[in-house]
Short mmCIF file of C-alpha atoms and ligand atoms in Angstrom, two decimals:
data_model
loop_
_atom_site.label_atom_id
_atom_site.label_comp_id
_atom_site.label_asym_id
_atom_site.label_seq_id
_atom_site.Cartn_x
_atom_site.Cartn_y
_atom_site.Cartn_z
CA UNK O 268 19.33 -24.97 13.68
CA UNK O 269 21.18 -27.84 14.34
CA UNK O 270 21.94 -28.70 17.90
CA UNK O 271 25.18 -27.97 18.91
CA UNK O 272 27.19 -30.90 20.81
CA UNK O 273 28.56 -28.34 23.69
CA UNK O 274 30.22 -31.32 25.33
CA UNK O 275 31.05 -34.96 26.07
CA UNK O 276 32.57 -35.65 29.15
CA UNK O 277 33.88 -39.51 29.02
CA UNK O 278 35.49 -41.67 30.83
CA UNK O 279 34.30 -41.14 34.31
CA UNK O 280 34.88 -43.86 37.05
CA UNK O 281 31.36 -42.55 38.37
CA UNK O 282 28.29 -39.79 37.60
CA UNK O 283 26.16 -39.12 40.38
CA UNK O 284 22.99 -37.87 38.51
CA UNK O 285 20.50 -37.12 41.31
CA UNK O 286 18.78 -38.23 44.12
CA UNK O 287 17.72 -42.20 43.69
CA UNK O 288 13.98 -43.18 42.95
CA UNK O 289 13.20 -44.03 46.86
CA UNK O 290 14.68 -40.65 48.25
CA UNK O 291 17.27 -42.03 50.88
CA UNK O 292 20.74 -41.77 48.59
CA UNK O 293 22.12 -41.06 44.79
CA UNK O 294 21.70 -42.44 42.02
CA UNK O 295 24.93 -42.97 40.21
CA UNK O 296 26.72 -44.56 36.75
CA UNK O 297 29.90 -46.16 36.98
CA UNK O 298 32.33 -45.62 33.69
CA UNK O 299 30.23 -43.38 32.55
CA UNK O 300 30.16 -40.32 30.33
CA UNK O 301 27.88 -37.41 30.23
CA UNK O 302 26.82 -35.39 26.64
CA UNK O 303 25.94 -32.19 26.95
CA UNK O 304 23.70 -30.35 24.17
CA UNK O 305 22.52 -26.51 23.95
CA UNK O 306 23.37 -25.90 27.40
CA UNK O 307 22.05 -28.89 28.47
CA UNK O 308 21.95 -32.47 29.67
CA UNK O 309 21.30 -34.60 26.23
CA UNK O 310 22.40 -38.03 28.05
CA UNK O 311 24.20 -39.82 31.07
CA UNK O 312 25.23 -43.76 30.29
CA UNK O 313 28.41 -46.24 30.01
CA UNK O 314 31.23 -44.11 28.38
CA UNK O 315 30.91 -46.72 24.53
CA UNK O 316 27.42 -45.91 24.40
CA UNK O 317 27.66 -41.99 25.11
CA UNK O 318 31.26 -41.82 22.57
CA UNK O 319 28.93 -44.15 19.97
CA UNK O 320 26.25 -41.09 20.09
CA UNK O 321 28.01 -38.17 20.72
CA UNK O 322 31.76 -38.65 19.53
CA UNK O 323 33.68 -36.54 21.55
CA UNK O 324 35.55 -35.42 18.13
CA UNK O 325 31.92 -33.62 17.38
CA UNK O 326 31.84 -31.62 20.88
CA UNK O 327 33.32 -27.96 21.40
CA UNK O 328 35.15 -29.62 24.35
CA UNK O 329 35.99 -33.25 25.22
CA UNK O 330 36.63 -33.69 28.70
CA UNK O 331 38.52 -37.05 30.06
CA UNK O 332 37.31 -37.74 33.03
CA UNK O 333 39.68 -40.99 34.02
CA UNK O 334 39.77 -41.41 37.07
CA UNK O 335 37.45 -38.83 38.03
CA UNK O 336 33.59 -38.58 39.16
CA UNK O 337 31.24 -36.23 37.71
CA UNK O 338 28.94 -34.46 40.34
CA UNK O 339 26.15 -31.75 39.64
CA UNK O 340 27.12 -28.53 40.54
CA UNK O 341 26.94 -27.71 43.94
CA UNK O 342 24.18 -25.10 44.91
CA UNK O 343 24.71 -22.92 47.81
CA UNK O 344 21.28 -22.30 49.42
CA UNK O 345 22.54 -19.98 51.95
CA UNK O 346 24.96 -16.91 52.48
CA UNK O 347 25.79 -13.84 53.33
CA UNK O 348 28.67 -13.60 50.70
CA UNK O 349 28.33 -9.71 49.62
CA UNK O 350 30.05 -7.89 52.59
CA UNK O 351 33.17 -5.88 53.64
CA UNK O 352 35.87 -6.11 55.92
CA UNK O 353 36.07 -9.41 58.44
CA UNK O 354 35.64 -10.31 62.01
CA UNK O 355 38.70 -11.97 62.44
CA UNK O 356 39.08 -10.60 66.06
CA UNK O 357 35.36 -11.90 66.85
CA UNK O 358 36.85 -15.43 66.08
CA UNK O 359 39.48 -15.28 68.66
CA UNK O 360 36.94 -13.42 71.45
CA UNK O 361 34.79 -16.50 70.77
CA UNK O 362 37.35 -18.88 71.35
CA UNK O 363 37.77 -17.36 74.73
CA UNK O 364 34.23 -17.72 75.38
CA UNK O 365 32.32 -14.93 74.19
CA UNK O 366 29.40 -16.19 72.47
CA UNK O 367 27.64 -14.96 69.31
CA UNK O 368 24.87 -12.99 71.28
CA UNK O 369 26.83 -10.92 73.44
CA UNK O 370 28.83 -9.79 70.18
CA UNK O 371 25.80 -9.09 68.35
CA UNK O 372 24.71 -7.13 71.57
CA UNK O 373 27.40 -4.93 72.21
CA UNK O 374 27.16 -4.28 69.05
CA UNK O 375 29.86 -6.34 66.84
CA UNK O 376 28.28 -9.06 64.99
CA UNK O 377 26.42 -8.21 62.15
CA UNK O 378 26.38 -4.93 63.37
CA UNK O 379 29.95 -4.35 62.95
CA UNK O 380 29.50 -5.65 59.24
CA UNK O 381 26.47 -3.49 58.50
CA UNK O 382 29.01 -0.41 59.85
CA UNK O 383 31.35 -2.03 57.71
CA UNK O 384 29.30 -2.16 54.54
CA UNK O 385 27.53 1.16 55.34
CA UNK O 386 30.53 2.64 54.26
CA UNK O 387 31.67 0.61 50.71
CA UNK O 388 30.64 1.89 47.55
CA UNK O 389 28.37 -0.66 45.11
CA UNK O 390 32.02 -1.42 43.25
CA UNK O 391 33.69 -2.32 45.73
CA UNK O 392 31.21 -4.65 46.80
CA UNK O 393 30.52 -6.20 43.86
CA UNK O 394 34.18 -7.04 43.38
CA UNK O 395 34.03 -8.58 47.10
CA UNK O 396 31.70 -10.95 46.16
CA UNK O 397 32.98 -11.57 42.66
CA UNK O 398 36.14 -12.86 44.35
CA UNK O 399 34.25 -14.72 46.80
CA UNK O 400 32.44 -16.22 43.87
CA UNK O 401 35.36 -17.61 42.28
CA UNK O 402 36.73 -19.56 45.10
CA UNK O 403 32.96 -20.91 45.24
CA UNK O 404 32.95 -21.85 41.72
CA UNK O 405 36.35 -23.52 41.99
CA UNK O 406 35.44 -25.72 44.54
CA UNK O 407 32.11 -26.62 41.96
CA UNK O 408 30.05 -24.17 43.07
CA UNK O 409 27.29 -23.04 40.13
CA UNK O 410 24.38 -21.51 41.65
CA UNK O 411 24.60 -19.43 45.01
CA UNK O 412 21.44 -18.01 47.00
CA UNK O 413 22.91 -14.50 48.63
CA UNK O 414 21.11 -12.36 50.91
CA UNK O 415 21.19 -8.69 52.18
CA UNK O 416 20.55 -7.95 55.75
CA UNK O 417 24.33 -5.87 55.99
CA UNK O 418 22.62 -2.30 55.12
CA UNK O 419 19.48 -2.38 57.59
CA UNK O 420 18.19 0.54 55.84
CA UNK O 421 16.45 0.78 52.55
CA UNK O 422 19.40 2.56 50.31
CA UNK O 423 22.27 0.06 51.55
CA UNK O 424 19.95 -2.78 51.62
CA UNK O 425 19.65 -2.06 47.90
CA UNK O 426 23.16 -1.13 47.31
CA UNK O 427 23.79 -4.73 48.35
CA UNK O 428 20.94 -6.11 45.96
CA UNK O 429 22.40 -3.92 43.44
CA UNK O 430 26.25 -5.53 43.74
CA UNK O 431 24.22 -9.28 43.18
CA UNK O 432 22.68 -8.28 40.08
CA UNK O 433 26.06 -6.78 38.91
CA UNK O 434 28.12 -9.86 40.41
CA UNK O 435 25.66 -12.01 38.56
CA UNK O 436 25.76 -10.38 35.41
CA UNK O 437 29.65 -10.45 35.14
CA UNK O 438 30.13 -14.00 37.16
CA UNK O 439 29.04 -17.85 35.65
CA UNK O 440 28.19 -18.60 39.01
CA UNK O 441 24.00 -17.82 39.14
CA UNK O 442 23.81 -15.40 42.18
CA UNK O 443 19.69 -16.10 43.16
CA UNK O 444 19.27 -12.57 45.36
CA UNK O 445 17.15 -12.64 49.16
CA UNK O 446 16.22 -9.26 50.75
CA UNK O 447 17.25 -9.85 54.78
CA UNK O 448 16.11 -6.18 56.04
CA UNK O 449 15.08 -7.95 58.97
CA UNK O 450 18.34 -9.56 59.79
CA UNK O 451 19.54 -7.63 62.82
CA UNK O 452 17.80 -4.82 64.83
CA UNK O 453 19.63 -1.41 64.64
CA UNK O 454 21.50 0.03 67.40
CA UNK O 455 19.08 2.54 69.28
CA UNK O 456 16.19 1.54 67.62
CA UNK O 457 13.23 0.11 68.82
CA UNK O 458 12.85 -3.47 66.84
CA UNK O 459 9.07 -2.82 65.88
CA UNK O 460 9.53 0.49 65.15
CA UNK O 461 12.43 -1.19 62.29
CA UNK O 462 10.12 -3.84 61.44
CA UNK O 463 8.07 -0.69 60.62
CA UNK O 464 10.07 0.82 58.39
CA UNK O 465 11.49 -3.00 56.69
CA UNK O 466 7.53 -3.00 56.09
CA UNK O 467 7.06 0.47 54.62
CA UNK O 468 10.30 1.69 53.39
CA UNK O 469 12.78 -1.50 52.58
CA UNK O 470 10.36 -4.21 51.10
CA UNK O 471 8.65 -1.52 48.35
CA UNK O 472 11.79 0.05 47.14
CA UNK O 473 13.28 -3.41 46.87
CA UNK O 474 9.89 -4.70 45.14
CA UNK O 475 9.99 -1.78 42.86
CA UNK O 476 13.80 -2.64 41.63
CA UNK O 477 12.67 -6.09 41.26
CA UNK O 478 15.84 -7.06 42.71
CA UNK O 479 15.34 -9.82 45.32
CA UNK O 480 13.22 -13.25 44.66
CA UNK O 481 13.13 -14.33 48.30
CA UNK O 482 12.53 -12.27 52.00
CA UNK O 483 14.36 -13.67 54.66
CA UNK O 484 13.93 -13.04 58.43
CA UNK O 485 16.05 -14.16 61.64
CA UNK O 486 13.85 -15.36 63.59
CA UNK O 487 15.77 -15.67 67.08
CA UNK O 488 16.35 -14.54 70.71
CA UNK O 489 18.29 -11.32 70.23
CA UNK O 490 16.98 -10.51 66.82
CA UNK O 491 13.07 -10.60 66.11
CA UNK O 492 10.85 -12.41 67.65
CA UNK O 493 7.74 -14.45 65.24
CA UNK O 494 5.11 -11.87 65.49
CA UNK O 495 7.84 -9.57 63.91
CA UNK O 496 8.88 -11.82 61.73
CA UNK O 497 5.79 -12.85 60.30
CA UNK O 498 5.07 -9.28 59.59
CA UNK O 499 8.28 -9.07 57.33
CA UNK O 500 7.31 -12.79 55.56
CA UNK O 501 3.61 -11.48 55.10
CA UNK O 502 4.47 -8.02 53.53
CA UNK O 503 7.22 -9.49 51.51
CA UNK O 504 4.91 -11.79 49.77
CA UNK O 505 1.92 -9.45 49.09
CA UNK O 506 5.25 -7.79 47.08
CA UNK O 507 5.30 -11.34 45.37
CA UNK O 508 8.94 -12.44 47.37
CA UNK O 509 8.68 -16.02 48.75
CA UNK O 510 9.33 -15.98 52.37
CA UNK O 511 12.75 -18.13 54.10
CA UNK O 512 13.44 -18.10 57.47
CA UNK O 513 16.66 -18.17 59.87
CA UNK O 514 14.41 -20.45 62.50
CA UNK O 515 15.76 -22.20 65.62
CA UNK O 516 19.12 -21.36 65.35
CA UNK O 517 20.24 -19.72 68.69
CA UNK O 518 17.31 -20.75 70.96
CA UNK O 519 14.33 -22.66 70.18
CA UNK O 520 11.30 -19.16 69.62
CA UNK O 521 8.94 -20.13 67.13
CA UNK O 522 10.37 -19.97 63.54
CA UNK O 523 10.43 -22.93 61.69
CA UNK O 524 6.66 -23.65 62.75
CA UNK O 525 6.25 -19.29 61.40
CA UNK O 526 7.97 -20.86 58.27
CA UNK O 527 5.24 -23.69 57.60
CA UNK O 528 2.45 -21.61 58.41
CA UNK O 529 3.55 -18.86 55.82
CA UNK O 530 4.40 -21.80 53.31
CA UNK O 531 8.22 -20.92 53.38
CA UNK O 532 10.57 -22.14 50.48
CA UNK O 533 12.65 -22.76 53.21
CA UNK O 534 13.64 -23.13 57.25
CA UNK O 535 16.89 -22.64 57.71
CA UNK O 536 19.50 -23.80 60.52
CA UNK O 537 17.51 -25.17 62.66
CA UNK O 538 19.71 -26.13 65.61
CA UNK O 539 17.01 -26.48 68.27
CA UNK O 540 13.93 -27.39 66.12
CA UNK O 541 12.00 -30.09 67.52
CA UNK O 542 10.26 -33.07 65.82
CA UNK O 543 7.48 -31.37 66.03
CA UNK O 544 9.02 -28.50 63.78
CA UNK O 545 10.48 -30.81 61.10
CA UNK O 546 7.00 -32.58 60.57
CA UNK O 547 4.77 -29.10 60.25
CA UNK O 548 7.90 -28.70 57.58
CA UNK O 549 7.64 -31.62 55.61
CA UNK O 550 3.69 -30.99 55.84
CA UNK O 551 3.57 -28.05 54.05
CA UNK O 552 6.61 -28.85 51.53
CA UNK O 553 9.13 -26.76 53.46
CA UNK O 554 13.00 -27.35 53.27
CA UNK O 555 15.33 -27.63 56.06
CA UNK O 556 18.42 -26.29 55.35
CA UNK O 557 21.48 -27.37 57.61
CA UNK O 558 24.48 -25.17 57.77
CA UNK O 559 27.28 -27.54 59.37
CA UNK O 560 29.90 -24.85 59.28
CA UNK O 561 28.14 -22.26 61.69
CA UNK O 562 28.05 -24.93 64.13
CA UNK O 563 31.70 -26.10 63.41
CA UNK O 564 32.35 -22.36 63.72
CA UNK O 565 30.90 -21.87 66.60
CA UNK O 566 31.68 -24.81 68.27
CA UNK O 567 27.92 -25.64 68.86
CA UNK O 568 26.30 -28.91 68.21
CA UNK O 569 24.83 -29.77 64.83
CA UNK O 570 21.47 -29.69 63.63
CA UNK O 571 19.67 -33.41 63.73
CA UNK O 572 19.93 -33.63 60.00
CA UNK O 573 20.19 -37.24 60.27
CA UNK O 574 16.09 -36.89 62.24
CA UNK O 575 14.98 -34.60 59.56
CA UNK O 576 16.27 -37.01 56.89
CA UNK O 577 15.00 -39.80 58.58
CA UNK O 578 11.39 -37.96 59.15
CA UNK O 579 11.25 -38.11 55.26
CA UNK O 580 12.53 -34.40 54.92
CA UNK O 581 14.08 -33.19 51.71
CA UNK O 582 17.19 -31.82 53.76
CA UNK O 583 19.52 -29.11 51.94
CA UNK O 584 22.95 -28.07 52.40
CA UNK O 585 24.39 -25.15 52.37
CA UNK O 586 27.88 -23.08 53.48
CA UNK O 587 26.31 -19.86 55.40
CA UNK O 588 29.21 -17.77 54.37
CA UNK O 589 29.54 -15.45 55.49
CA UNK O 590 32.02 -12.70 58.53
CA UNK O 591 30.80 -15.23 61.12
CA UNK O 592 31.59 -18.58 59.29
CA UNK O 593 33.76 -18.22 56.69
CA UNK O 594 33.54 -20.98 54.63
CA UNK O 595 32.97 -20.88 50.82
CA UNK O 596 33.59 -24.56 49.98
CA UNK O 597 30.92 -26.93 49.65
CA UNK O 598 32.55 -30.30 49.44
CA UNK O 599 33.80 -29.50 53.17
CA UNK O 600 29.81 -28.76 54.40
CA UNK O 601 29.13 -32.37 52.54
CA UNK O 602 32.40 -33.92 54.94
CA UNK O 603 30.91 -32.02 57.69
CA UNK O 604 27.28 -33.15 57.34
CA UNK O 605 28.94 -36.92 57.19
CA UNK O 606 31.53 -36.13 60.10
CA UNK O 607 29.08 -34.02 62.06
CA UNK O 608 25.30 -34.56 61.15
CA UNK O 609 26.02 -38.36 60.20
CA UNK O 610 24.50 -37.81 56.73
CA UNK O 611 25.85 -40.81 53.95
CA UNK O 612 28.12 -39.16 51.26
CA UNK O 613 25.43 -39.96 49.23
CA UNK O 614 22.81 -38.27 51.07
CA UNK O 615 25.20 -35.23 51.67
CA UNK O 616 25.54 -34.51 47.57
CA UNK O 617 21.76 -34.57 47.40
CA UNK O 618 21.61 -32.10 50.21
CA UNK O 619 24.04 -30.22 48.58
CA UNK O 620 23.17 -30.42 45.28
CA UNK O 621 18.66 -31.35 44.19
CA UNK O 622 17.60 -30.31 47.21
CA UNK O 623 19.47 -27.39 47.86
CA UNK O 624 18.00 -26.58 44.11
CA UNK O 625 14.42 -26.70 45.34
CA UNK O 626 15.62 -24.64 48.66
CA UNK O 627 16.97 -21.87 46.59
CA UNK O 628 13.26 -21.75 44.05
CA UNK O 629 14.86 -23.48 41.10
CA UNK O 630 13.10 -25.37 38.48
CA UNK O 631 12.86 -29.12 38.60
CA UNK O 632 16.15 -30.81 37.09
CA UNK O 633 18.44 -28.07 38.56
CA UNK O 634 21.09 -29.72 40.59
CA UNK O 635 20.89 -33.12 39.16
CA UNK O 636 22.26 -34.29 35.84
CA UNK O 637 19.12 -35.95 34.66
CA UNK O 638 18.27 -35.49 31.18
CA UNK O 639 16.90 -31.80 29.96
CA UNK O 640 18.72 -30.68 33.47
CA UNK O 641 20.94 -27.34 32.82
CA UNK O 642 24.37 -28.91 32.16
CA UNK O 643 25.78 -27.59 35.01
CA UNK O 644 28.75 -30.14 36.82
CA UNK O 645 31.91 -30.62 38.24
CA UNK O 646 34.24 -32.98 37.36
CA UNK O 647 36.53 -33.85 40.39
CA UNK O 648 39.31 -35.90 40.67
CA UNK O 649 38.12 -38.50 43.13
CA UNK O 650 37.46 -41.95 42.26
CA UNK O 651 34.14 -42.01 43.59
CA UNK O 652 30.89 -40.03 45.48
CA UNK O 653 32.03 -40.89 48.58
CA UNK O 654 35.98 -39.61 48.39
CA UNK O 655 34.78 -36.15 47.61
CA UNK O 656 33.55 -36.24 51.55
CA UNK O 657 35.99 -38.17 53.02
CA UNK O 658 39.40 -37.09 51.64
CA UNK O 659 38.62 -33.59 52.57
CA UNK O 660 42.18 -31.16 53.21
CA UNK O 661 42.19 -30.01 49.53
CA UNK O 662 40.32 -28.97 46.68
CA UNK O 663 40.02 -31.49 44.09
CA UNK O 664 37.58 -30.17 41.61
CA UNK O 665 39.17 -29.88 38.22
CA UNK O 666 36.72 -28.58 35.76
CA UNK O 667 33.40 -26.64 36.31
CA UNK O 668 30.81 -26.87 33.37
CA UNK O 669 28.17 -24.35 34.27
CA UNK O 670 25.21 -23.87 31.31
CA UNK O 671 27.03 -26.47 28.68
CA UNK O 672 30.35 -23.89 29.28
CA UNK O 673 33.97 -24.72 30.39
CA UNK O 674 33.91 -21.55 33.17
CA UNK O 675 36.18 -23.50 35.58
CA UNK O 676 40.18 -25.07 34.69
CA UNK O 677 42.32 -26.20 37.38
O1 NIG H 839 22.91 -17.35 59.11
N1 NIG H 839 22.70 -15.96 61.99
C1 NIG H 839 22.01 -15.37 61.38
N2 NIG H 839 22.86 -14.91 60.25
C2 NIG H 839 23.90 -15.34 59.55
C3 NIG H 839 25.44 -14.71 60.32
C4 NIG H 839 25.45 -13.40 59.99
C5 NIG H 839 27.07 -12.71 60.46
O2 NIG H 839 27.11 -13.39 61.66
O3 NIG H 839 27.66 -11.84 59.97
C6 NIG H 839 24.04 -16.67 60.02
O4 NIG H 839 24.68 -17.52 60.48
FE1 FE H 840 22.01 -16.95 57.21
#
């Protein structure tokens, strides 16, 4: 079969190819184009070379990117995007000084969303998630990790995972599903008894249906201890689910060290992580995922992503979209990572693409536009990748390509 020239992007002022060789920034090509053959990147190079080797008139799609920058599609490596209802009133309560922990301890926060999700059908959950995926795609996201954890019982956890699978089938954005039964301790239930239920009822059912790739735990003050978290993650491993950990967000309780010990794919949040924690993560190849939108919406200090990068960690960036952090736009996370965490725009972009792909367990090449990578890309109405971070009040994503197909045009 002759290969299909799916698309040629030409005339871009800049194409961001992926991480630079020294791992400190991004490799970019000026006045460049991208050729896409059979859903994969065939070549990135100067526009005249690309046009000669891959004439746009032979392509199914020719995308004129003059004045624009082409970036790999964003990988949003940490979200809770499958839910019902919202918590706008809690946003107001937090502005008046109530803390996230106080809301949760009083049956609000996550537990409030649990009550809403338990009353919501799989069809409604799917529709809600599809609507959020539309917004994410319009902002350049082509793959998103989504966690369960608003069910806290086997039936509802499975319903959430079913909604994710349905949304994945129906939407251009790829959904990577994570089981997070240990997201909160249900009201009036003993934490150890609940961990027993996660390990002996929820996990086997989830594994039996083959509907999750990762198993995540909220290891923190007011949630699960490192010992309880370890039980869940080791049981998950027994069922073939790779661990992830919500670690050191509200307090320092040992979640990062646990992530290193169990060989997690990622340790996420890390607002209170120590230098030793970061070293342990780097030594074990655990990707630190930072979520500046969460700190922003809680009015908290940001995680020390600058220090993590300086310690050699492949920091990843995600939105943490959930009813407590209502943000779906990866470009805004990039801006927050720059302004709040002192990453350069190039570091933030690599964190939002290639490093995020590693945190999400995607094959090498994902999150880049290197030859052979899946052709997932966004064309941004910005003259360089720096403008993507600098110019943050409106969405500048104009065209999104997923696996070589144009799936969004603005
Ligand atoms: O990553 N910290 C725990 N879990 C989520 C919040 C979920 C919620 O508040 O609904 C997070 O921020
Ligand atoms: Fe989270």
